[in-house]
Tab-separated table of N, CA and C and ligand atoms in Angstrom:
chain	number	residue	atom	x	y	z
A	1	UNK	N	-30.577	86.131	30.063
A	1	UNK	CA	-30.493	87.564	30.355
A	1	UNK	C	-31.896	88.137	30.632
A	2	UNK	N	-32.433	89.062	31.871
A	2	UNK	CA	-33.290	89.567	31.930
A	2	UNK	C	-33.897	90.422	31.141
A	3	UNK	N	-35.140	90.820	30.760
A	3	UNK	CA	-35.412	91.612	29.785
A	3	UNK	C	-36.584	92.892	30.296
A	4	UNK	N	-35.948	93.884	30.209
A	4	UNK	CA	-36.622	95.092	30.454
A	4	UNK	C	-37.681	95.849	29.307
A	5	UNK	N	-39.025	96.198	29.748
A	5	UNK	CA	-39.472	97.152	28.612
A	5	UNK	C	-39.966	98.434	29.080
A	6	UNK	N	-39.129	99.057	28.186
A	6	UNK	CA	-38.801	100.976	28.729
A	6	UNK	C	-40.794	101.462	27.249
A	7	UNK	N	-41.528	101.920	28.394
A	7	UNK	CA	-42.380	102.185	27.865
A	7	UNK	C	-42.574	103.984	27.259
A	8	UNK	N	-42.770	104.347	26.286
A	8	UNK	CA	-43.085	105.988	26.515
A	8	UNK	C	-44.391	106.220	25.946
A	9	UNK	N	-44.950	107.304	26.752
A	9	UNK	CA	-46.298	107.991	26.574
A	9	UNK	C	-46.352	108.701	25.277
A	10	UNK	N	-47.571	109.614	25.014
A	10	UNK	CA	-47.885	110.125	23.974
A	10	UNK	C	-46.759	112.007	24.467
A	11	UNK	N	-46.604	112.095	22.977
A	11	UNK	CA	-45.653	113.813	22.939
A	11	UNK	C	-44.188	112.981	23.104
A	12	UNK	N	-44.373	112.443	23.625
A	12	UNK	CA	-42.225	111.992	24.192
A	12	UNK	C	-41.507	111.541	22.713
A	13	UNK	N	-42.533	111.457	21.354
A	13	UNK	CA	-41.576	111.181	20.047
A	13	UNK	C	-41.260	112.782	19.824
A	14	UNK	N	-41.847	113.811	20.532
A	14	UNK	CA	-41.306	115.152	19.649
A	14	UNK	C	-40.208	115.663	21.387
A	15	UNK	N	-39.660	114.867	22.048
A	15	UNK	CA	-38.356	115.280	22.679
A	15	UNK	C	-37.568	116.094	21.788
A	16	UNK	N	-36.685	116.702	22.111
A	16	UNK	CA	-35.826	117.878	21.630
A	16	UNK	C	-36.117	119.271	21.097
A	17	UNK	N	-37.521	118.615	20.457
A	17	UNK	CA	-38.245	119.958	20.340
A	17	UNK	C	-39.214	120.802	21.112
A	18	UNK	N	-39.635	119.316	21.869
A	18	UNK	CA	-40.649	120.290	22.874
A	18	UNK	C	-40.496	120.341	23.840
A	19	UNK	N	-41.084	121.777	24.040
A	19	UNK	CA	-40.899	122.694	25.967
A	19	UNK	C	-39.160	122.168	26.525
A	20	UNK	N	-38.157	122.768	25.612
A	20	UNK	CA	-36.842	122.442	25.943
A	20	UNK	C	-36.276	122.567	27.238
A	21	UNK	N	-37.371	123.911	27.817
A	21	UNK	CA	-37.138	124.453	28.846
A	21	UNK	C	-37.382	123.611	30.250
A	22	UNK	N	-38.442	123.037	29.857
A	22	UNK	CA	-38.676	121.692	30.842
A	22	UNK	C	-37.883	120.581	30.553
A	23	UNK	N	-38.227	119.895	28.975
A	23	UNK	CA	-38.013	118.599	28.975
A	23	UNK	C	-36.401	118.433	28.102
A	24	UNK	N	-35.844	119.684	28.135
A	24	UNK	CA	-34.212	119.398	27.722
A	24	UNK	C	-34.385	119.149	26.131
A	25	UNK	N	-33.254	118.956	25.461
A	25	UNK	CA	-32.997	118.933	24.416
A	25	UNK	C	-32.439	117.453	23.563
A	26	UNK	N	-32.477	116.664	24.533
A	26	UNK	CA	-32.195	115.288	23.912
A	26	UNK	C	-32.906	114.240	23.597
A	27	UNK	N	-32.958	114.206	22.712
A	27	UNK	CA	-34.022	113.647	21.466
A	27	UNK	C	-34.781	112.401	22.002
A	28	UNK	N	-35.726	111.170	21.487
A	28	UNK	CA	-36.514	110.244	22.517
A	28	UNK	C	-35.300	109.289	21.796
A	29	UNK	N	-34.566	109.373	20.463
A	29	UNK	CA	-33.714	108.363	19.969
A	29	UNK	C	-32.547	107.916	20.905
A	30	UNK	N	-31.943	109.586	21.397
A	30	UNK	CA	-30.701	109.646	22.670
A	30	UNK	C	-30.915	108.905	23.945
A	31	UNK	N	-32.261	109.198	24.285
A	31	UNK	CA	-32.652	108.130	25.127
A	31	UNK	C	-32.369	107.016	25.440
A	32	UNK	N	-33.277	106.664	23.982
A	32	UNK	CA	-33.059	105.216	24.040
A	32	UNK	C	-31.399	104.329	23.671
A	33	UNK	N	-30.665	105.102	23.827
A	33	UNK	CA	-29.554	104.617	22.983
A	33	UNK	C	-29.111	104.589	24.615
A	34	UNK	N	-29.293	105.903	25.464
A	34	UNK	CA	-28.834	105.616	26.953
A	34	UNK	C	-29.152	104.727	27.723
A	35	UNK	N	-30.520	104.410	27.317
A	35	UNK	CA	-31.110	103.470	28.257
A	35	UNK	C	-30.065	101.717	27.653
A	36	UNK	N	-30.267	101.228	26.272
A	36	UNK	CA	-29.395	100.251	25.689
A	36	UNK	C	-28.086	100.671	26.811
A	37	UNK	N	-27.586	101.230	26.323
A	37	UNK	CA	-25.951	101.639	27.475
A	37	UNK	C	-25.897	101.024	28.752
A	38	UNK	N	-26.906	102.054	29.186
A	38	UNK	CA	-27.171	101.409	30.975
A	38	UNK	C	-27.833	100.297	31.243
A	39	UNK	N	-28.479	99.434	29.996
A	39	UNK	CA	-28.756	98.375	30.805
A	39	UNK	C	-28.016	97.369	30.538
A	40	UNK	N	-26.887	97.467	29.590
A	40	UNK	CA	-25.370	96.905	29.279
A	40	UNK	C	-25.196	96.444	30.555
A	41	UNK	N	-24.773	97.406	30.986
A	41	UNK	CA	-24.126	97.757	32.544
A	41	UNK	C	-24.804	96.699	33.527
A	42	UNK	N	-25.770	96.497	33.560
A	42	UNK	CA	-26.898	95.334	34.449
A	42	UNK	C	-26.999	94.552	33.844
A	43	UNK	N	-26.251	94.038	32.720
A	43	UNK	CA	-26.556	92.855	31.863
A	43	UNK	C	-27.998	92.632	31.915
A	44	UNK	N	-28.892	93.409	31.295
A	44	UNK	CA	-30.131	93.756	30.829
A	44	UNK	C	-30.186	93.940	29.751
A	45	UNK	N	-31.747	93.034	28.979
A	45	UNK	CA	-31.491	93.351	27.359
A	45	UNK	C	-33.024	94.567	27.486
A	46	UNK	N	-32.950	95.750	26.884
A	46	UNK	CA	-33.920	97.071	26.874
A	46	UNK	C	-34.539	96.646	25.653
A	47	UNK	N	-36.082	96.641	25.430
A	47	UNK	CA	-36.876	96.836	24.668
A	47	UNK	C	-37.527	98.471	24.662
A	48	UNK	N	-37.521	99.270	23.727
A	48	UNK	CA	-37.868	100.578	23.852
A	48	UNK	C	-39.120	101.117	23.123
A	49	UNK	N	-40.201	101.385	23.720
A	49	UNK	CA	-41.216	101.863	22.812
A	49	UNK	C	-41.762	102.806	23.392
A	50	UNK	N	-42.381	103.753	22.251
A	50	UNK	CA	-43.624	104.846	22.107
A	50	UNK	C	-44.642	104.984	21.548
A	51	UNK	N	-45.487	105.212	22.082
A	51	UNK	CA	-46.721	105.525	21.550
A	51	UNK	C	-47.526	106.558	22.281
A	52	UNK	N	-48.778	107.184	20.871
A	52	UNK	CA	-49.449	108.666	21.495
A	52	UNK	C	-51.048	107.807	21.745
A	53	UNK	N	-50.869	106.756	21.476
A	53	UNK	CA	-52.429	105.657	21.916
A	53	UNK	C	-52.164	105.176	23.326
A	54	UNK	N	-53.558	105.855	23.752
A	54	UNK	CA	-53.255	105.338	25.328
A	54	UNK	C	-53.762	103.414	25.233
A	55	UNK	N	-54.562	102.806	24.322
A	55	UNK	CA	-54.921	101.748	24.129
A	55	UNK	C	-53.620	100.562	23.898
A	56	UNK	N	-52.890	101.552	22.731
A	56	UNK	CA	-51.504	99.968	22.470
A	56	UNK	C	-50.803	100.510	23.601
A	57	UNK	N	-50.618	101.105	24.640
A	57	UNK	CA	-49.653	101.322	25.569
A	57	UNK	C	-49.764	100.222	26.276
A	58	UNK	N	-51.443	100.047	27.001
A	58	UNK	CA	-52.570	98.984	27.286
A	58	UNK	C	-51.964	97.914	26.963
A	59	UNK	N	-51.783	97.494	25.423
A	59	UNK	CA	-51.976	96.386	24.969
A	59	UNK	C	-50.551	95.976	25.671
A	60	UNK	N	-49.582	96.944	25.311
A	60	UNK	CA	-47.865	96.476	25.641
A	60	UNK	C	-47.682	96.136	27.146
A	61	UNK	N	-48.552	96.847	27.557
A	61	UNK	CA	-48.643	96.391	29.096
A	61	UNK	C	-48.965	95.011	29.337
A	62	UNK	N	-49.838	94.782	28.582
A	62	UNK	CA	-51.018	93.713	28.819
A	62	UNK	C	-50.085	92.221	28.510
A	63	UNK	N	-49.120	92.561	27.507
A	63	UNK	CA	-48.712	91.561	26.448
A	63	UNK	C	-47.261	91.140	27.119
A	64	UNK	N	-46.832	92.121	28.720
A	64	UNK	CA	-45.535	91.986	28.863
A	64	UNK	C	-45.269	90.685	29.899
A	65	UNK	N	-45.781	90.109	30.463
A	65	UNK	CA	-45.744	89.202	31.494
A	65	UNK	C	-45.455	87.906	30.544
A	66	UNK	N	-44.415	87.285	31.424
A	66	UNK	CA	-44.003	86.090	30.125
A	66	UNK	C	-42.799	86.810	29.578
A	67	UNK	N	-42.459	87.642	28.732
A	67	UNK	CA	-41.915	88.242	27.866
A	67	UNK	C	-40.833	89.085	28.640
A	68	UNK	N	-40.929	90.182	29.370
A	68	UNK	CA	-40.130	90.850	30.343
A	68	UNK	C	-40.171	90.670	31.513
A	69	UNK	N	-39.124	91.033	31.976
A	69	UNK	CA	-38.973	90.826	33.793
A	69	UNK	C	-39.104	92.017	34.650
A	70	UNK	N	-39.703	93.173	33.905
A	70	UNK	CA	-39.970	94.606	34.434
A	70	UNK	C	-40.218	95.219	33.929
A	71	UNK	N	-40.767	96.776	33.631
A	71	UNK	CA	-41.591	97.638	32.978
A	71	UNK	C	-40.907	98.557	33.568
A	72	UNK	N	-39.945	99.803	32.893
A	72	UNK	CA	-39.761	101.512	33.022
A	72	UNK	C	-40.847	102.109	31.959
A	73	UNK	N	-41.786	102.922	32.703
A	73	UNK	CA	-42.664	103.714	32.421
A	73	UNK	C	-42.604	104.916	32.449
A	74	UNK	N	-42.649	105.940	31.710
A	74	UNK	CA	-42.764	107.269	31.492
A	74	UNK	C	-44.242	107.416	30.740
A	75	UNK	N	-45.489	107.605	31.391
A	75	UNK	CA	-46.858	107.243	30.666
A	75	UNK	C	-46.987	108.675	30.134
A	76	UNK	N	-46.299	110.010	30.607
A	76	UNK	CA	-46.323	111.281	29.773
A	76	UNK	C	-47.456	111.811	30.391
A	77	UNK	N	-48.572	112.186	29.680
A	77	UNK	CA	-49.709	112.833	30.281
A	77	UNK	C	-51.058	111.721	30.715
A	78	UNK	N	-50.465	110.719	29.962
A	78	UNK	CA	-51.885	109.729	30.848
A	78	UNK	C	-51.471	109.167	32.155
A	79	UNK	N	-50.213	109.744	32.491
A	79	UNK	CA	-49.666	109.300	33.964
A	79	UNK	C	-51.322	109.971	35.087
A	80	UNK	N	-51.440	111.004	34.607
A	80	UNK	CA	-52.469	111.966	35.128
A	80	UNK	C	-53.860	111.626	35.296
A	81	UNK	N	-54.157	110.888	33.932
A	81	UNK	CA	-55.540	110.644	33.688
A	81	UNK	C	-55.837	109.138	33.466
A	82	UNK	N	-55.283	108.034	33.422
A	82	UNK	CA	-55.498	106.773	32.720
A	82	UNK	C	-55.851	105.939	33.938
A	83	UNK	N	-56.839	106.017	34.588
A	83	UNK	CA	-57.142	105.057	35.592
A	83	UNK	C	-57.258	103.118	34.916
A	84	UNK	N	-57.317	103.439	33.570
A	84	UNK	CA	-57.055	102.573	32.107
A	84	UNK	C	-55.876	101.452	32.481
A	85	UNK	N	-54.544	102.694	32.425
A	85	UNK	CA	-53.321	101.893	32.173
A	85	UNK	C	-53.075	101.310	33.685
A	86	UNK	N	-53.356	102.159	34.594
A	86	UNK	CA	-52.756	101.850	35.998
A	86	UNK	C	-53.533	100.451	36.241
A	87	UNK	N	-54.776	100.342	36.073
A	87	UNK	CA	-54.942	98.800	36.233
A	87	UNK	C	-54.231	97.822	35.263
A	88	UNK	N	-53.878	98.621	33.771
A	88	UNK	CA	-53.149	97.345	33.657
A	88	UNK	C	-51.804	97.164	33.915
A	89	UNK	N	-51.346	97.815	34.814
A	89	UNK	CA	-50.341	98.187	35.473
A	89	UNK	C	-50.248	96.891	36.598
A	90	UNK	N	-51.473	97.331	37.084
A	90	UNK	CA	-51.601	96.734	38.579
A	90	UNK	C	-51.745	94.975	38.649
A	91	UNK	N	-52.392	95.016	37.156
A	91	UNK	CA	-53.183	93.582	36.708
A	91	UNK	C	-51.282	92.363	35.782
A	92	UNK	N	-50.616	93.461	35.832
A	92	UNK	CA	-49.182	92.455	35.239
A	92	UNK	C	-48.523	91.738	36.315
A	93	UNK	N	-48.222	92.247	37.810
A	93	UNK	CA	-47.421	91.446	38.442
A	93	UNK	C	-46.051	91.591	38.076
A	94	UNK	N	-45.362	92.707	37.493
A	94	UNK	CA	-44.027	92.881	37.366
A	94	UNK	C	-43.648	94.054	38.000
A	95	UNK	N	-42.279	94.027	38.252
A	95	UNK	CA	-41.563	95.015	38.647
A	95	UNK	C	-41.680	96.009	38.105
A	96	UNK	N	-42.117	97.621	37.956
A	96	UNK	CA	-42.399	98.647	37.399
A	96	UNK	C	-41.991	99.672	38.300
A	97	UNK	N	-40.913	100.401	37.370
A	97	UNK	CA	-40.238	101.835	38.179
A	97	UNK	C	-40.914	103.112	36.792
A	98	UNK	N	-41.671	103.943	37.819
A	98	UNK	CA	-42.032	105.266	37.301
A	98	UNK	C	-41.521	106.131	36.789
A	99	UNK	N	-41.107	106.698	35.734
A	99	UNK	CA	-40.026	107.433	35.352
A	99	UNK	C	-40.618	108.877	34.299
A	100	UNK	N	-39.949	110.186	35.092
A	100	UNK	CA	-40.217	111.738	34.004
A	100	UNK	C	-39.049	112.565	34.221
A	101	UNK	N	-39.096	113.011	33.011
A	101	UNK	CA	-37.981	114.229	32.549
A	101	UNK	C	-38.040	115.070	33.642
A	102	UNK	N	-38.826	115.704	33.638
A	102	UNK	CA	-39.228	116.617	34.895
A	102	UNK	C	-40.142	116.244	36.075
A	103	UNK	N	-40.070	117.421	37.330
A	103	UNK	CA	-40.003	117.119	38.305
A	103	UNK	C	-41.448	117.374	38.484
A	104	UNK	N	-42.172	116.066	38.684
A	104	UNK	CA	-43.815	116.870	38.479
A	104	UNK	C	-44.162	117.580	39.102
A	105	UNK	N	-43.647	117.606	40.697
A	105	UNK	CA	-44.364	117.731	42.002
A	105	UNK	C	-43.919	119.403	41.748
A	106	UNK	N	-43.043	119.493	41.298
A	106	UNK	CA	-43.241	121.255	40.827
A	106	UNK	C	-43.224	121.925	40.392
A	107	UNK	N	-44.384	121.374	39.632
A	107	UNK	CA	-45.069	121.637	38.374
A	107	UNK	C	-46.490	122.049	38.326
A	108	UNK	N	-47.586	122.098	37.710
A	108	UNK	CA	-48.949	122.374	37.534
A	108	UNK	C	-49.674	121.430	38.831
A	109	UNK	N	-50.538	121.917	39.636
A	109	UNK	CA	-51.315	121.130	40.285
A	109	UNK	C	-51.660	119.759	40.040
A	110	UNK	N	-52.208	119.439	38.658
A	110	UNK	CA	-52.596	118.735	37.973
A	110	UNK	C	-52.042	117.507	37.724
A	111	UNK	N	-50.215	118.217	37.793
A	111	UNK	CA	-49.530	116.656	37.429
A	111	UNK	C	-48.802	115.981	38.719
A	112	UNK	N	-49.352	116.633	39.629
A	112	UNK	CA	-48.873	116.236	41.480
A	112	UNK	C	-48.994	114.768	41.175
A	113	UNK	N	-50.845	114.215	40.918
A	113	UNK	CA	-51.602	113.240	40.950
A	113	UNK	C	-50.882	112.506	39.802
A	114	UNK	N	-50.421	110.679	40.192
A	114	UNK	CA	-49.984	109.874	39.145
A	114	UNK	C	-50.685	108.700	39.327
A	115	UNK	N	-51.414	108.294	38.571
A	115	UNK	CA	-52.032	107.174	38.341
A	115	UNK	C	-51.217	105.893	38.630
A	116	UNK	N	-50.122	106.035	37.547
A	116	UNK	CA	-49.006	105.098	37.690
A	116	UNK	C	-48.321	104.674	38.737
A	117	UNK	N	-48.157	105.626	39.938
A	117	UNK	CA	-47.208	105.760	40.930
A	117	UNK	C	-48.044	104.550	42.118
A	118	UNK	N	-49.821	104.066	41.911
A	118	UNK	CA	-50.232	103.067	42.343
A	118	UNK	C	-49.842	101.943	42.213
A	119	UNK	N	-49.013	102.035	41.073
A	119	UNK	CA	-49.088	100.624	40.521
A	119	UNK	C	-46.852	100.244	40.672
A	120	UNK	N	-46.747	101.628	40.736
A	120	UNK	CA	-44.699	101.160	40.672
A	120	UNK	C	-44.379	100.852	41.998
A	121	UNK	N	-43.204	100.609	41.919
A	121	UNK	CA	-42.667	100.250	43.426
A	121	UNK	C	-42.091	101.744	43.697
A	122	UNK	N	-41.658	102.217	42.753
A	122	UNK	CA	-40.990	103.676	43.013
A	122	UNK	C	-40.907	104.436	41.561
A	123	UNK	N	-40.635	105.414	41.691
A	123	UNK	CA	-40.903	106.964	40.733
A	123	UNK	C	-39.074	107.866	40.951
A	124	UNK	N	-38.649	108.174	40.056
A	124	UNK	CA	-37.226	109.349	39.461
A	124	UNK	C	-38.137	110.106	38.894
A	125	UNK	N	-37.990	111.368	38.926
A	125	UNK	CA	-38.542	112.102	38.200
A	125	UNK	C	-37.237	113.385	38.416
A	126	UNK	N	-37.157	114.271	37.164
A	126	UNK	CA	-36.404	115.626	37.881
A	126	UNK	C	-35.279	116.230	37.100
A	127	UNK	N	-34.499	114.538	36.409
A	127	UNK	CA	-33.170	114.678	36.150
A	127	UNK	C	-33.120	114.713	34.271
A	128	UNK	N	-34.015	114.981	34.090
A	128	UNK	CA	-34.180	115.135	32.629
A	128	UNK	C	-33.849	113.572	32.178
A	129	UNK	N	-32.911	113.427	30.996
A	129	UNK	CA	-32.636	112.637	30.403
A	129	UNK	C	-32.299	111.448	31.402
A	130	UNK	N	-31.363	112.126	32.350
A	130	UNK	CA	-30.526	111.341	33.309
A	130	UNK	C	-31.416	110.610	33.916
A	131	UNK	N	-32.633	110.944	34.586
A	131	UNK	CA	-34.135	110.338	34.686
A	131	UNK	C	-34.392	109.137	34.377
A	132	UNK	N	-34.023	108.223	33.203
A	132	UNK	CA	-34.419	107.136	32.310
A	132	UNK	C	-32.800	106.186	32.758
A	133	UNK	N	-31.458	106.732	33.017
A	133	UNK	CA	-30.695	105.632	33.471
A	133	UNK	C	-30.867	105.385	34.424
A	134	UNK	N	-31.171	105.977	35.420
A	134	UNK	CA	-31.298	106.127	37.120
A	134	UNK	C	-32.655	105.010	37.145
A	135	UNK	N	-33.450	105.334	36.249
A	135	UNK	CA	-34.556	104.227	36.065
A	135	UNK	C	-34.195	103.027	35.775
A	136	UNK	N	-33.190	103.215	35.210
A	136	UNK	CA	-33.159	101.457	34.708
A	136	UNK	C	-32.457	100.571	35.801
A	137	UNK	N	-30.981	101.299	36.581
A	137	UNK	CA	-30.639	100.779	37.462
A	137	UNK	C	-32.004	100.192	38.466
A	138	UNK	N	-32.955	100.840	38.531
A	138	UNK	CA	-33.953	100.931	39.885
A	138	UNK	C	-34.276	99.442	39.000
A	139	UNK	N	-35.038	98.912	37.916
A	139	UNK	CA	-35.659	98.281	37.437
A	139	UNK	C	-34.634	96.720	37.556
A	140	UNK	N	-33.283	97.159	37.470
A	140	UNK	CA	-32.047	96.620	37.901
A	140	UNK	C	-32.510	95.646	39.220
A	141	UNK	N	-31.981	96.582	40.033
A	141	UNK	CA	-32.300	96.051	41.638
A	141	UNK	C	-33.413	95.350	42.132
A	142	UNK	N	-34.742	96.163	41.139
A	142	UNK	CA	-35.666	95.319	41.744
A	142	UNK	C	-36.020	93.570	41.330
A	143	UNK	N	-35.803	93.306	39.988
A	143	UNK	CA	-35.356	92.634	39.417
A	143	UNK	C	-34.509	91.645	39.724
A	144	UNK	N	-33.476	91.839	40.594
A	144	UNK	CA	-32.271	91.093	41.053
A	144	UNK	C	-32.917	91.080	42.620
A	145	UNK	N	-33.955	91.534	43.198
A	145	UNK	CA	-34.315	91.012	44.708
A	145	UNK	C	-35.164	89.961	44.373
B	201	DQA	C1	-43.647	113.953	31.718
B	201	DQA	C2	-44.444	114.828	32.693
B	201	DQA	C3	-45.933	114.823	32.342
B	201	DQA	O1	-46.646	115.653	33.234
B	201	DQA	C4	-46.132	115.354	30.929
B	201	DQA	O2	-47.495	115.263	30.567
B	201	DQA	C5	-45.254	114.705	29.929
B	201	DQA	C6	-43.876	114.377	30.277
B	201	DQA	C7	-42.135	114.025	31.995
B	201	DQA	O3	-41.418	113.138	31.530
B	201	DQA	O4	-41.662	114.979	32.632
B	201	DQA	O5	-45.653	114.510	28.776
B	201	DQA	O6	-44.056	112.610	31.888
């Protein structure tokens, strides 16, 4: 069975509570329980993690080749700034689909620019929660080409 690892950035453990208005109300646990679901569905086994260290994000990146057959990324706010992760993005050689709650592009100037989006084959962004299954299918397909 192929094995996926659904990565999350720093802030995404306080989902439900924060900026509801943007990032919806369903928790980072609901998530992950959707993402398990949908990758049922692709006979995909989901590994799910978070962290607010842009370094072990690094490391999980670093550590996934061998181990998984693709990377869903939601890097949160170091999507913006981590010229860091995107090389080790760039430096794995796996399939990597970009993934956010919200829709960056219309949003703050600031979060137009994605570091990450160098390194994925493609980016969902928009659909809130729904965001992270739509991701996994993508991680799906690419995976199976
Ligand atoms: C986010 C968008 C980022 O700009 C922001 O810093 C986040 C969450 C999203 O999922 O919409 O923390 O990645």
């Amino acid at each position: 069975m192929a094995k996926i690892l659904i990565i999350n950035g720093p802030n995404l453990n306080l989902l439900g509570k924060r900026q509801p208005e943007i990032y919806g109300t369903t928790t980072l646990d609901q998530i992950n329980e959707l993402c398990i679901e949908e990758a049922k569905k692709h006979s995909l086994d989901a590994t799910f993690a978070q962290s607010n260290d842009e370094a072990e994000i690094i490391d999980l990146v670093q550590s996934a080749p061998g181990k998984y057959n693709g990377i869903v990324i939601n890097a949160a706010g170091y999507t913006h700034t981590s010229v860091a992760l995107m090389d080790a993005l760039l430096a794995c050689n796996l399939p990597i689909v970009e993934v956010h709650l919200s829709n960056i592009y219309k949003r703050e100037e600031f979060r137009h620019k994605s570091y990450v989006s160098r390194a994925a084959s493609g980016i969902i962004c928009g659909f809130g929660a729904e965001s992270y299954r739509l991701a996994v299918a993508a991680i799906s397909n690419l995976i199976k080409k």
